[in-house]
Short mmCIF file of C-alpha atoms in Angstrom, two decimals:
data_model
loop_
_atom_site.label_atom_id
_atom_site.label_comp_id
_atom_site.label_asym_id
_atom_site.label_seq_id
_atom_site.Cartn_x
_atom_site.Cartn_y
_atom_site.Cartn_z
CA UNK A 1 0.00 0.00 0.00
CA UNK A 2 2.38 2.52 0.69
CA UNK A 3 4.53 2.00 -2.28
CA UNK A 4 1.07 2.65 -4.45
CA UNK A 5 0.46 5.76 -2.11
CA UNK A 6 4.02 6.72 -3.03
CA UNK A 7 3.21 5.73 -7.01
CA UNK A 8 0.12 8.04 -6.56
CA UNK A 9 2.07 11.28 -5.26
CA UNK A 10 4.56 10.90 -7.89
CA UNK A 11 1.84 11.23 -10.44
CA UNK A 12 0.18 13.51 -8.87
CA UNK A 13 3.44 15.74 -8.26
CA UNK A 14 3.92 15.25 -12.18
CA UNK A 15 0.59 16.45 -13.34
CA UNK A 16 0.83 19.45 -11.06
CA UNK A 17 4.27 20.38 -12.28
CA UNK A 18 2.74 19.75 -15.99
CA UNK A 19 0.19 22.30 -15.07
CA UNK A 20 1.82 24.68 -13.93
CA UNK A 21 3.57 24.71 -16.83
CA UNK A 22 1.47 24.79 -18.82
CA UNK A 23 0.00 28.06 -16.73
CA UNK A 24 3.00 29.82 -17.18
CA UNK A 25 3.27 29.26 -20.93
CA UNK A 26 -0.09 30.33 -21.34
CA UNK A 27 0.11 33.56 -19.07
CA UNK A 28 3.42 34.43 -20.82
CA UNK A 29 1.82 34.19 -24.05
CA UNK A 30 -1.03 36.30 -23.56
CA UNK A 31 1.35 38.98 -21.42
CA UNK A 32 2.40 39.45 -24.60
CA UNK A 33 -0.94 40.58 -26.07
CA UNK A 34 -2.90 43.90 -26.01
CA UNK A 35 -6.24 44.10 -25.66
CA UNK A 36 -7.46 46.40 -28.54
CA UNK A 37 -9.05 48.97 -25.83
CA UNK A 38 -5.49 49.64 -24.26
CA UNK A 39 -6.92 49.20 -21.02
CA UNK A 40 -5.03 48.26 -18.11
CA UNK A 41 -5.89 45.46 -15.48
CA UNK A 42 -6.04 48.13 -12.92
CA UNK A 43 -8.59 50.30 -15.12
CA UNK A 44 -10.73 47.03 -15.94
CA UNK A 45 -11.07 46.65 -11.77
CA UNK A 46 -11.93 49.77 -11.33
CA UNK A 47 -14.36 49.86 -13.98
CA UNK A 48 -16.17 46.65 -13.43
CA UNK A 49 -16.17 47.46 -8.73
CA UNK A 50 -18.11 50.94 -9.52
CA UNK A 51 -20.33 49.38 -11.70
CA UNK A 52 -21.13 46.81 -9.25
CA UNK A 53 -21.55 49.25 -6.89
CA UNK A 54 -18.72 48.87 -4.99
CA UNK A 55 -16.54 51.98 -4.96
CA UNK A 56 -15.42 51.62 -1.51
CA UNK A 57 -13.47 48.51 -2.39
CA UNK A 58 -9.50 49.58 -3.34
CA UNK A 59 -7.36 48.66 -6.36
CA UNK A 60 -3.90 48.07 -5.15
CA UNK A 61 -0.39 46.97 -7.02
CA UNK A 62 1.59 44.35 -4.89
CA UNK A 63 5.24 42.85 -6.08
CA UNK A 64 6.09 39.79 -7.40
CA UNK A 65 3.76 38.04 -10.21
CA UNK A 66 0.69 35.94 -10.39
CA UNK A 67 0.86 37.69 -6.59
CA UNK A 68 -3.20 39.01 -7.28
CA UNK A 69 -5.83 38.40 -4.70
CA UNK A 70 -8.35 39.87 -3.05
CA UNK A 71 -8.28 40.94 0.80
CA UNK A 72 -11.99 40.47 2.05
CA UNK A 73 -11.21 42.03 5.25
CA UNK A 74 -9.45 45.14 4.07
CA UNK A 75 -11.73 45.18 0.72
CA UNK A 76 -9.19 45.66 -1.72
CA UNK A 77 -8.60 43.98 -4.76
CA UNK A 78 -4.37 43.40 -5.10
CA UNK A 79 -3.23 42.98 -8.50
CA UNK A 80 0.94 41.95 -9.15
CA UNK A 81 2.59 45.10 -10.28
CA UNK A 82 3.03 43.45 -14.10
CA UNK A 83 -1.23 43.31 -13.64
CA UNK A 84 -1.77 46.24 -12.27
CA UNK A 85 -0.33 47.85 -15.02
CA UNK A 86 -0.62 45.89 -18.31
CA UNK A 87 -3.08 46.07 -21.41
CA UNK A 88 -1.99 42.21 -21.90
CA UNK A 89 -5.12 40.18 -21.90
CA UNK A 90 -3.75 37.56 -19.36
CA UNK A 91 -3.83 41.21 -17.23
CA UNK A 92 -7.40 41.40 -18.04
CA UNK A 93 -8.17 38.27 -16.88
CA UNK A 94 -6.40 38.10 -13.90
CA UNK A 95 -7.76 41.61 -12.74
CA UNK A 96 -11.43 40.20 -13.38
CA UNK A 97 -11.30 37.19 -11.59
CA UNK A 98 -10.13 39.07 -8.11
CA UNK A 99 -12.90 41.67 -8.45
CA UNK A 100 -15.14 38.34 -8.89
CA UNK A 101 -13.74 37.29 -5.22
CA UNK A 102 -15.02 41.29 -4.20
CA UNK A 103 -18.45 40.70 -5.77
CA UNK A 104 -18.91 36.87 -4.65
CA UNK A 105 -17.71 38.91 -0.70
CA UNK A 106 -20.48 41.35 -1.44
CA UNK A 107 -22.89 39.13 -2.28
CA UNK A 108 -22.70 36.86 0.69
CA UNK A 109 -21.33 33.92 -1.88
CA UNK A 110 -22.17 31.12 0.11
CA UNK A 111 -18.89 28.81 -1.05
CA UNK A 112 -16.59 31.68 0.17
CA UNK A 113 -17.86 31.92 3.55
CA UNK A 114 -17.43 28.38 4.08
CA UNK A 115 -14.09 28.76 2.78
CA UNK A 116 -13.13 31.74 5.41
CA UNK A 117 -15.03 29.76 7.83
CA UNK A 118 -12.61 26.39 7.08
CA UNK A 119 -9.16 28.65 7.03
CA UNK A 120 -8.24 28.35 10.89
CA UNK A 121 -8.18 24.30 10.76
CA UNK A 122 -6.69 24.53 7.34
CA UNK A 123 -4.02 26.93 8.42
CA UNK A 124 -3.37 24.64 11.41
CA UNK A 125 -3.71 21.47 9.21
CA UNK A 126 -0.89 22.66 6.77
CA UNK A 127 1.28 23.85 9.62
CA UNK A 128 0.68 21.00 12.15
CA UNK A 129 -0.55 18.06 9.81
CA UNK A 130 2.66 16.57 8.96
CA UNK A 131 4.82 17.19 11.94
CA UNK A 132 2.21 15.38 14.17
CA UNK A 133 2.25 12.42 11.79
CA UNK A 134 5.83 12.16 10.84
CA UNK A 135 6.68 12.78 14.80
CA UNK A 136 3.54 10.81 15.63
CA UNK A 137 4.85 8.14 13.99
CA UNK A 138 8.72 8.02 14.75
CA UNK A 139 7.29 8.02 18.53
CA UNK A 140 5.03 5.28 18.32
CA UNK A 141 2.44 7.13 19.51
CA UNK A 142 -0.53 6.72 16.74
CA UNK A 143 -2.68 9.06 18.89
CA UNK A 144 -1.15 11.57 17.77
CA UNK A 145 -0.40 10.48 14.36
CA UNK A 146 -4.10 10.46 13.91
CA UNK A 147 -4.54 13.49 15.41
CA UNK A 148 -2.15 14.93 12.63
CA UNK A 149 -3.94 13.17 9.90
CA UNK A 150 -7.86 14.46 11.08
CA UNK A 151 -5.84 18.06 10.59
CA UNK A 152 -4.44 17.75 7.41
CA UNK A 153 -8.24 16.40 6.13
CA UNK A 154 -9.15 20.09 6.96
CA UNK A 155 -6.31 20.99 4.21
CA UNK A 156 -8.02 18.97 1.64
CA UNK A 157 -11.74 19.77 2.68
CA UNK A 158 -10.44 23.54 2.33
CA UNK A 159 -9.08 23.06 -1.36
CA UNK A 160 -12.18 21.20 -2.18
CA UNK A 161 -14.14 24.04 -1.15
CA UNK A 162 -12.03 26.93 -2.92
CA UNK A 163 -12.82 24.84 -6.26
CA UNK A 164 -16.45 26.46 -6.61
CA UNK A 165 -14.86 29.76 -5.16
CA UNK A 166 -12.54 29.66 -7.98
CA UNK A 167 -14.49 28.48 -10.80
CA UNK A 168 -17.48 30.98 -10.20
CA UNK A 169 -14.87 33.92 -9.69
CA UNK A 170 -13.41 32.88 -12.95
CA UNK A 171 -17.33 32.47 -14.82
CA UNK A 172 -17.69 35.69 -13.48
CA UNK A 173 -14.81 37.76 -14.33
CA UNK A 174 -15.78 35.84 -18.57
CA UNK A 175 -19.01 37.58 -18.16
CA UNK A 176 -17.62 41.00 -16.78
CA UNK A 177 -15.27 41.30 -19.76
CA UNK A 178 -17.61 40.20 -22.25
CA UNK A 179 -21.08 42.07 -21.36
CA UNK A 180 -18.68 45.35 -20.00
CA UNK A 181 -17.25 45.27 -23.72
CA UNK A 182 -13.64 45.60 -22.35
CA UNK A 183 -12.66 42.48 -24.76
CA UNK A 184 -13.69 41.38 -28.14
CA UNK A 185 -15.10 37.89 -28.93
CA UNK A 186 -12.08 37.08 -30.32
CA UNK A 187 -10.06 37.92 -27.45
CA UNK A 188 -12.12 36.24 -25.14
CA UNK A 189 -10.71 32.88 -25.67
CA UNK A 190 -7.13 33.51 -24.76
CA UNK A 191 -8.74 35.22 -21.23
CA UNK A 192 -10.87 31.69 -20.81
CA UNK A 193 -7.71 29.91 -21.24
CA UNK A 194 -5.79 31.53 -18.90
CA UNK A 195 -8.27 31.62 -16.59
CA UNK A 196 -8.91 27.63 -17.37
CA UNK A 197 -5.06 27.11 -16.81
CA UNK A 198 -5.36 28.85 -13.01
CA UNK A 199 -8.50 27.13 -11.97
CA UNK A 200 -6.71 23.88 -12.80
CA UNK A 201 -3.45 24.75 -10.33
CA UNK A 202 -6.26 24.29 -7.64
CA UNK A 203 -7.71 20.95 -9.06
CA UNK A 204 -3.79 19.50 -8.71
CA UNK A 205 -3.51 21.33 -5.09
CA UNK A 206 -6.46 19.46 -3.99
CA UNK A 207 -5.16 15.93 -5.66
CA UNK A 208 -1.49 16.21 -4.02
CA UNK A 209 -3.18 16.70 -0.56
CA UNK A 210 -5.47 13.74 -1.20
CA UNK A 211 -2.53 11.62 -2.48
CA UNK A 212 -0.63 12.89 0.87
CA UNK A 213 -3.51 11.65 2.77
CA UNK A 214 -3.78 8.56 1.19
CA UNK A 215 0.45 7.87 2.28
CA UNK A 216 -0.20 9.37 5.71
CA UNK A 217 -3.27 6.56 6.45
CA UNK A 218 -1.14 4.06 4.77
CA UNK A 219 1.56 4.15 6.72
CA UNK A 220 -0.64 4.69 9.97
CA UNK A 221 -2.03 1.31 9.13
CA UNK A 222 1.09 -0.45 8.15
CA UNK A 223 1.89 0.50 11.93
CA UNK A 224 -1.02 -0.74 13.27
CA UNK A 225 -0.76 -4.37 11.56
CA UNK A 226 2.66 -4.05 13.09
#
């Protein structure tokens, strides 16, 4: 069992290295592209928060790249300096998505309040999880290595909820740019596949903790038949 756990994560750890390549191929492509407005990912934000109604919500620049998110409890959308500034159409898409998390906030989204609601016992999980198992383990003590494992299954029960966060932010942020005008039907393809390409980094997130899982209880039964 464990060496098919083992098997597992190394397929798993392939496919998500696979996607992520294929992520940043497809964001450095489209970096590359202007949208024919000339409108930057900061301007779209803007643009598509006040016409939601939600001009008290900020549009910040933040270092580093693919660095965007949106802060629900300081209401302000953060888009990575290249973002914030760029006509590209990957910029486009990025900056619609995060003003998707501000509207799905504003609209009570049920998925993302669950999500917030999960964060302390996935924070814990991620933090805790493994040390408790590994240690658990090494000590004999499978009370605790249990313990460790129950934590980490709020990891994956947090990435399984994010997947409808990040999906509907992403349908969203399609339907911002298209009925807003801000890109033309032929340039909405390249934003649906870079949007299609970040939605699936959460898809392998949520695998590789399940294939983690399936090691941890593996080797916490080997020990027990022991």
């Amino acid at each position: 069992m464990d060496i098919l756990a083992l098997l597992l994560m190394g397929l798993v750890f392939v496919a998500s290295l696979a996607i992520q390549g294929g992520l940043q191929a497809t964001f450095a492509r489209f970096s590359r592209v202007a949208n024919s407005r000339g409108l930057t990912g900061a301007e779209v934000a803007r643009a598509i928060l006040d016409a939601h109604g939600l001009t008290h919500v900020r549009v910040e620049s933040v270092p580093g790249a693919l660095t965007d998110h949106y802060d629900p409890h300081a209401k302000t959308v953060r888009l990575s300096e290249p973002n914030y500034a760029s006509p590209s159409l990957a910029a486009l898409a990025v900056a619609a998505h995060e003003v998707g998390h501000a509207v799905q906030d504003a609209h009570g989204y049920t998925w993302l309040r669950v999500r917030a609601s999960l964060w302390p016992a996935a924070s814990l999980g991620t933090n805790l999880g493994p040390i408790l198992v590994v240690g658990g383990l090494m000590l004999g003590a499978i009370g605790l290595a249990k313990l460790g494992l129950y934590l980490y299954l709020a990891v994956a029960l947090f990435q399984l909820v994010t997947l409808p966060v990040e999906f509907d932010a992403s349908r969203r942020a399609l339907e911002f740019l298209r009925r807003m005008g801000f890109l033309s039907r032929e340039e909405m393809a390249p934003a649906r596949q870079v949007l299609t390409w970040a939605a699936l980094t959460y898809v392998a997130a949520l695998a590789s903790s399940l294939a983690t899982i399936l090691y941890y209880a593996s080797l916490l039964m080997g020990r027990r038949e022991e």
